Amino acid sequence: MPKTLLVVDDSVTMQKVVEIIFAHEDFRLIKAANGDEALARVREARPDVVLVDAVLPGASGYDVCQRLRAEPASSTAPLLLMACSSEPFDENRARAAGATSWIQKPFDSNSMLERVRALTGGAPAAAAASAPPRPAAPAAPAPAPAAAP
């Protein structure tokens, strides 16, 4: 049975990006452009995970997270806050608002998929509760071939 994913972002482009990322996954996507729409969608769909843009018109993403935590239909759903790299991000405020985790935009498809899978039980939980992912360490160089005699 597909899991329900609510994406809260005022950017139609970002909503489309998330839709494309999850097009071949076992998720049903629901969209909202602001906090009021998010609350209405949560009450209708009871999502398994919610992606919330940190910068929204009206109430901020932090405020939306706090409102979603107070709503019975989403009080226990994982909340993934999406923070733009060009805007200041307040990790303490995100935690206080009830965000489960966060990811920095722009993100690559695999990072988003891994994060959401972790939040919904599709990967180890340790991957879910962390700051935005750090770049991977470079791979060790392959050993040089032995010189011919």
PDB file of C-alpha atoms in Angstrom:
ATOM      1  CA  MET A   1       0.000   0.000   0.000  1.00  0.00           C
ATOM      2  CA  PRO A   2       1.512   3.371  -0.949  1.00  0.00           C
ATOM      3  CA  LYS A   3       2.565   5.821   1.723  1.00  0.00           C
ATOM      4  CA  THR A   4       1.163   9.346   1.560  1.00  0.00           C
ATOM      5  CA  LEU A   5       3.617  12.210   1.137  1.00  0.00           C
ATOM      6  CA  LEU A   6       2.492  15.812   1.617  1.00  0.00           C
ATOM      7  CA  VAL A   7       4.766  18.462   0.105  1.00  0.00           C
ATOM      8  CA  VAL A   8       4.230  22.003   1.379  1.00  0.00           C
ATOM      9  CA  ASP A   9       5.975  24.479  -0.900  1.00  0.00           C
ATOM     10  CA  ASP A  10       4.760  27.643  -2.621  1.00  0.00           C
ATOM     11  CA  SER A  11       6.977  26.883  -5.617  1.00  0.00           C
ATOM     12  CA  VAL A  12       5.129  24.904  -8.271  1.00  0.00           C
ATOM     13  CA  THR A  13       8.555  24.007  -9.664  1.00  0.00           C
ATOM     14  CA  MET A  14       9.659  22.470  -6.353  1.00  0.00           C
ATOM     15  CA  GLN A  15       6.374  20.594  -6.067  1.00  0.00           C
ATOM     16  CA  LYS A  16       6.993  19.204  -9.559  1.00  0.00           C
ATOM     17  CA  VAL A  17      10.583  18.234  -8.636  1.00  0.00           C
ATOM     18  CA  VAL A  18       9.303  16.245  -5.656  1.00  0.00           C
ATOM     19  CA  GLU A  19       6.611  14.689  -7.845  1.00  0.00           C
ATOM     20  CA  ILE A  20       9.251  13.564 -10.358  1.00  0.00           C
ATOM     21  CA  ILE A  21      11.532  12.191  -7.625  1.00  0.00           C
ATOM     22  CA  PHE A  22       8.729  10.046  -6.212  1.00  0.00           C
ATOM     23  CA  ALA A  23       7.048   9.142  -9.539  1.00  0.00           C
ATOM     24  CA  HIS A  24       8.323   5.553  -9.489  1.00  0.00           C
ATOM     25  CA  GLU A  25       8.196   5.076  -5.730  1.00  0.00           C
ATOM     26  CA  ASP A  26       5.387   3.643  -3.615  1.00  0.00           C
ATOM     27  CA  PHE A  27       4.143   7.082  -2.518  1.00  0.00           C
ATOM     28  CA  ARG A  28       0.958   9.022  -3.153  1.00  0.00           C
ATOM     29  CA  LEU A  29       1.806  12.725  -3.429  1.00  0.00           C
ATOM     30  CA  ILE A  30      -0.388  15.512  -2.089  1.00  0.00           C
ATOM     31  CA  LYS A  31       0.538  19.183  -2.510  1.00  0.00           C
ATOM     32  CA  ALA A  32      -0.047  22.379  -0.544  1.00  0.00           C
ATOM     33  CA  ALA A  33       1.270  25.887  -1.178  1.00  0.00           C
ATOM     34  CA  ASN A  34       1.034  27.290   2.372  1.00  0.00           C
ATOM     35  CA  GLY A  35       0.311  26.437   5.981  1.00  0.00           C
ATOM     36  CA  ASP A  36      -3.465  26.725   5.760  1.00  0.00           C
ATOM     37  CA  GLU A  37      -3.581  24.381   2.768  1.00  0.00           C
ATOM     38  CA  ALA A  38      -1.212  22.014   4.580  1.00  0.00           C
ATOM     39  CA  LEU A  39      -3.552  21.760   7.573  1.00  0.00           C
ATOM     40  CA  ALA A  40      -6.531  21.089   5.304  1.00  0.00           C
ATOM     41  CA  ARG A  41      -4.616  18.381   3.378  1.00  0.00           C
ATOM     42  CA  VAL A  42      -3.380  16.767   6.610  1.00  0.00           C
ATOM     43  CA  ARG A  43      -6.922  16.488   7.913  1.00  0.00           C
ATOM     44  CA  GLU A  44      -8.082  14.921   4.615  1.00  0.00           C
ATOM     45  CA  ALA A  45      -5.184  12.573   3.910  1.00  0.00           C
ATOM     46  CA  ARG A  46      -3.352  11.857   7.179  1.00  0.00           C
ATOM     47  CA  PRO A  47       0.077  11.727   5.459  1.00  0.00           C
ATOM     48  CA  ASP A  48       2.834   9.348   6.466  1.00  0.00           C
ATOM     49  CA  VAL A  49       5.473  12.058   5.990  1.00  0.00           C
ATOM     50  CA  VAL A  50       5.372  15.821   5.341  1.00  0.00           C
ATOM     51  CA  LEU A  51       7.970  17.880   3.458  1.00  0.00           C
ATOM     52  CA  VAL A  52       7.796  21.554   4.445  1.00  0.00           C
ATOM     53  CA  ASP A  53       9.660  24.435   2.831  1.00  0.00           C
ATOM     54  CA  ALA A  54      11.256  26.617   5.511  1.00  0.00           C
ATOM     55  CA  VAL A  55      10.293  29.814   3.646  1.00  0.00           C
ATOM     56  CA  LEU A  56       6.593  30.071   2.831  1.00  0.00           C
ATOM     57  CA  PRO A  57       4.219  32.975   2.275  1.00  0.00           C
ATOM     58  CA  GLY A  58       2.445  33.900   5.497  1.00  0.00           C
ATOM     59  CA  ALA A  59       3.448  31.437   8.205  1.00  0.00           C
ATOM     60  CA  SER A  60       7.040  30.224   7.888  1.00  0.00           C
ATOM     61  CA  GLY A  61       7.898  26.558   7.490  1.00  0.00           C
ATOM     62  CA  TYR A  62       8.923  26.527  11.154  1.00  0.00           C
ATOM     63  CA  ASP A  63       5.456  27.823  12.105  1.00  0.00           C
ATOM     64  CA  VAL A  64       3.807  25.257   9.827  1.00  0.00           C
ATOM     65  CA  CYS A  65       5.778  22.454  11.517  1.00  0.00           C
ATOM     66  CA  GLN A  66       4.605  23.688  14.902  1.00  0.00           C
ATOM     67  CA  ARG A  67       0.980  23.810  13.707  1.00  0.00           C
ATOM     68  CA  LEU A  68       1.258  20.317  12.204  1.00  0.00           C
ATOM     69  CA  ARG A  69       2.623  18.946  15.497  1.00  0.00           C
ATOM     70  CA  ALA A  70      -0.447  20.360  17.278  1.00  0.00           C
ATOM     71  CA  GLU A  71      -2.823  18.750  14.754  1.00  0.00           C
ATOM     72  CA  PRO A  72      -3.968  15.219  15.745  1.00  0.00           C
ATOM     73  CA  ALA A  73      -3.796  14.021  12.120  1.00  0.00           C
ATOM     74  CA  SER A  74      -0.087  14.877  11.873  1.00  0.00           C
ATOM     75  CA  SER A  75       1.170  15.000  15.451  1.00  0.00           C
ATOM     76  CA  THR A  76       3.357  11.910  14.980  1.00  0.00           C
ATOM     77  CA  ALA A  77       4.112  12.133  11.244  1.00  0.00           C
ATOM     78  CA  PRO A  78       7.748  12.782  10.367  1.00  0.00           C
ATOM     79  CA  LEU A  79       8.259  16.396   9.282  1.00  0.00           C
ATOM     80  CA  LEU A  80      11.149  17.078   6.900  1.00  0.00           C
ATOM     81  CA  LEU A  81      12.002  20.764   6.682  1.00  0.00           C
ATOM     82  CA  MET A  82      13.510  21.855   3.359  1.00  0.00           C
ATOM     83  CA  ALA A  83      15.925  24.761   3.826  1.00  0.00           C
ATOM     84  CA  CYS A  84      17.293  26.820   0.955  1.00  0.00           C
ATOM     85  CA  SER A  85      21.061  27.248   0.990  1.00  0.00           C
ATOM     86  CA  SER A  86      20.674  30.988   0.282  1.00  0.00           C
ATOM     87  CA  GLU A  87      18.523  31.593   3.393  1.00  0.00           C
ATOM     88  CA  PRO A  88      19.666  31.383   7.018  1.00  0.00           C
ATOM     89  CA  PHE A  89      18.602  28.122   8.654  1.00  0.00           C
ATOM     90  CA  ASP A  90      17.984  27.884  12.391  1.00  0.00           C
ATOM     91  CA  GLU A  91      18.542  24.286  13.502  1.00  0.00           C
ATOM     92  CA  ASN A  92      17.408  24.996  17.087  1.00  0.00           C
ATOM     93  CA  ARG A  93      14.217  26.647  15.864  1.00  0.00           C
ATOM     94  CA  ALA A  94      13.560  23.673  13.561  1.00  0.00           C
ATOM     95  CA  ARG A  95      13.870  21.233  16.476  1.00  0.00           C
ATOM     96  CA  ALA A  96      11.704  23.409  18.734  1.00  0.00           C
ATOM     97  CA  ALA A  97       9.034  23.552  16.003  1.00  0.00           C
ATOM     98  CA  GLY A  98       8.921  19.769  15.843  1.00  0.00           C
ATOM     99  CA  ALA A  99      10.819  19.097  12.618  1.00  0.00           C
ATOM    100  CA  THR A 100      12.039  15.515  12.579  1.00  0.00           C
ATOM    101  CA  SER A 101      14.823  16.230  10.117  1.00  0.00           C
ATOM    102  CA  TRP A 102      15.862  18.713   7.460  1.00  0.00           C
ATOM    103  CA  ILE A 103      17.496  18.794   4.074  1.00  0.00           C
ATOM    104  CA  GLN A 104      19.233  21.595   2.242  1.00  0.00           C
ATOM    105  CA  LYS A 105      17.954  22.736  -1.152  1.00  0.00           C
ATOM    106  CA  PRO A 106      19.044  22.191  -3.780  1.00  0.00           C
ATOM    107  CA  PHE A 107      19.200  18.477  -3.027  1.00  0.00           C
ATOM    108  CA  ASP A 108      19.797  15.543  -5.297  1.00  0.00           C
ATOM    109  CA  SER A 109      17.081  12.961  -5.896  1.00  0.00           C
ATOM    110  CA  ASN A 110      18.872  10.167  -4.059  1.00  0.00           C
ATOM    111  CA  SER A 111      19.368  12.276  -0.924  1.00  0.00           C
ATOM    112  CA  MET A 112      15.659  13.110  -0.831  1.00  0.00           C
ATOM    113  CA  LEU A 113      14.617   9.509  -1.463  1.00  0.00           C
ATOM    114  CA  GLU A 114      16.981   8.175   1.207  1.00  0.00           C
ATOM    115  CA  ARG A 115      15.817  10.740   3.741  1.00  0.00           C
ATOM    116  CA  VAL A 116      12.110  10.046   3.156  1.00  0.00           C
ATOM    117  CA  ARG A 117      12.634   6.275   3.139  1.00  0.00           C
ATOM    118  CA  ALA A 118      14.448   6.578   6.468  1.00  0.00           C
ATOM    119  CA  LEU A 119      11.620   8.646   7.916  1.00  0.00           C
ATOM    120  CA  THR A 120       9.001   6.135   6.798  1.00  0.00           C
ATOM    121  CA  GLY A 121      10.817   3.019   7.926  1.00  0.00           C
ATOM    122  CA  GLY A 122      12.409   2.119   4.607  1.00  0.00           C
ATOM    123  CA  ALA A 123      15.978   2.635   5.878  1.00  0.00           C
ATOM    124  CA  PRO A 124      17.802   2.726   9.217  1.00  0.00           C
ATOM    125  CA  ALA A 125      16.406   5.408  11.512  1.00  0.00           C
ATOM    126  CA  ALA A 126      19.866   6.831  12.203  1.00  0.00           C
ATOM    127  CA  ALA A 127      19.875   8.266   8.685  1.00  0.00           C
ATOM    128  CA  ALA A 128      16.714  10.257   9.394  1.00  0.00           C
ATOM    129  CA  ALA A 129      17.593  12.415  12.395  1.00  0.00           C
ATOM    130  CA  SER A 130      20.538  14.464  11.346  1.00  0.00           C
ATOM    131  CA  ALA A 131      21.602  17.756   9.908  1.00  0.00           C
ATOM    132  CA  PRO A 132      21.764  18.171   6.154  1.00  0.00           C
ATOM    133  CA  PRO A 133      24.012  15.503   4.669  1.00  0.00           C
ATOM    134  CA  ARG A 134      27.681  16.297   4.331  1.00  0.00           C
ATOM    135  CA  PRO A 135      29.497  15.508   1.105  1.00  0.00           C
ATOM    136  CA  ALA A 136      30.911  12.006   0.982  1.00  0.00           C
ATOM    137  CA  ALA A 137      34.618  11.561   1.450  1.00  0.00           C
ATOM    138  CA  PRO A 138      36.489  11.069  -1.804  1.00  0.00           C
ATOM    139  CA  ALA A 139      37.114   7.489  -2.768  1.00  0.00           C
ATOM    140  CA  ALA A 140      40.560   6.098  -2.101  1.00  0.00           C
ATOM    141  CA  PRO A 141      42.645   5.887  -5.261  1.00  0.00           C
ATOM    142  CA  ALA A 142      43.001   2.455  -6.807  1.00  0.00           C
ATOM    143  CA  PRO A 143      46.368   0.801  -6.176  1.00  0.00           C
ATOM    144  CA  ALA A 144      48.873   1.315  -8.995  1.00  0.00           C
ATOM    145  CA  PRO A 145      49.525  -1.758 -11.117  1.00  0.00           C
ATOM    146  CA  ALA A 146      52.755  -3.594 -10.408  1.00  0.00           C
ATOM    147  CA  ALA A 147      55.637  -2.687 -12.736  1.00  0.00           C
ATOM    148  CA  ALA A 148      56.478  -5.273 -15.374  1.00  0.00           C
ATOM    149  CA  PRO A 149      59.868  -7.048 -14.841  1.00  0.00           C
TER     150      PRO A 149
END
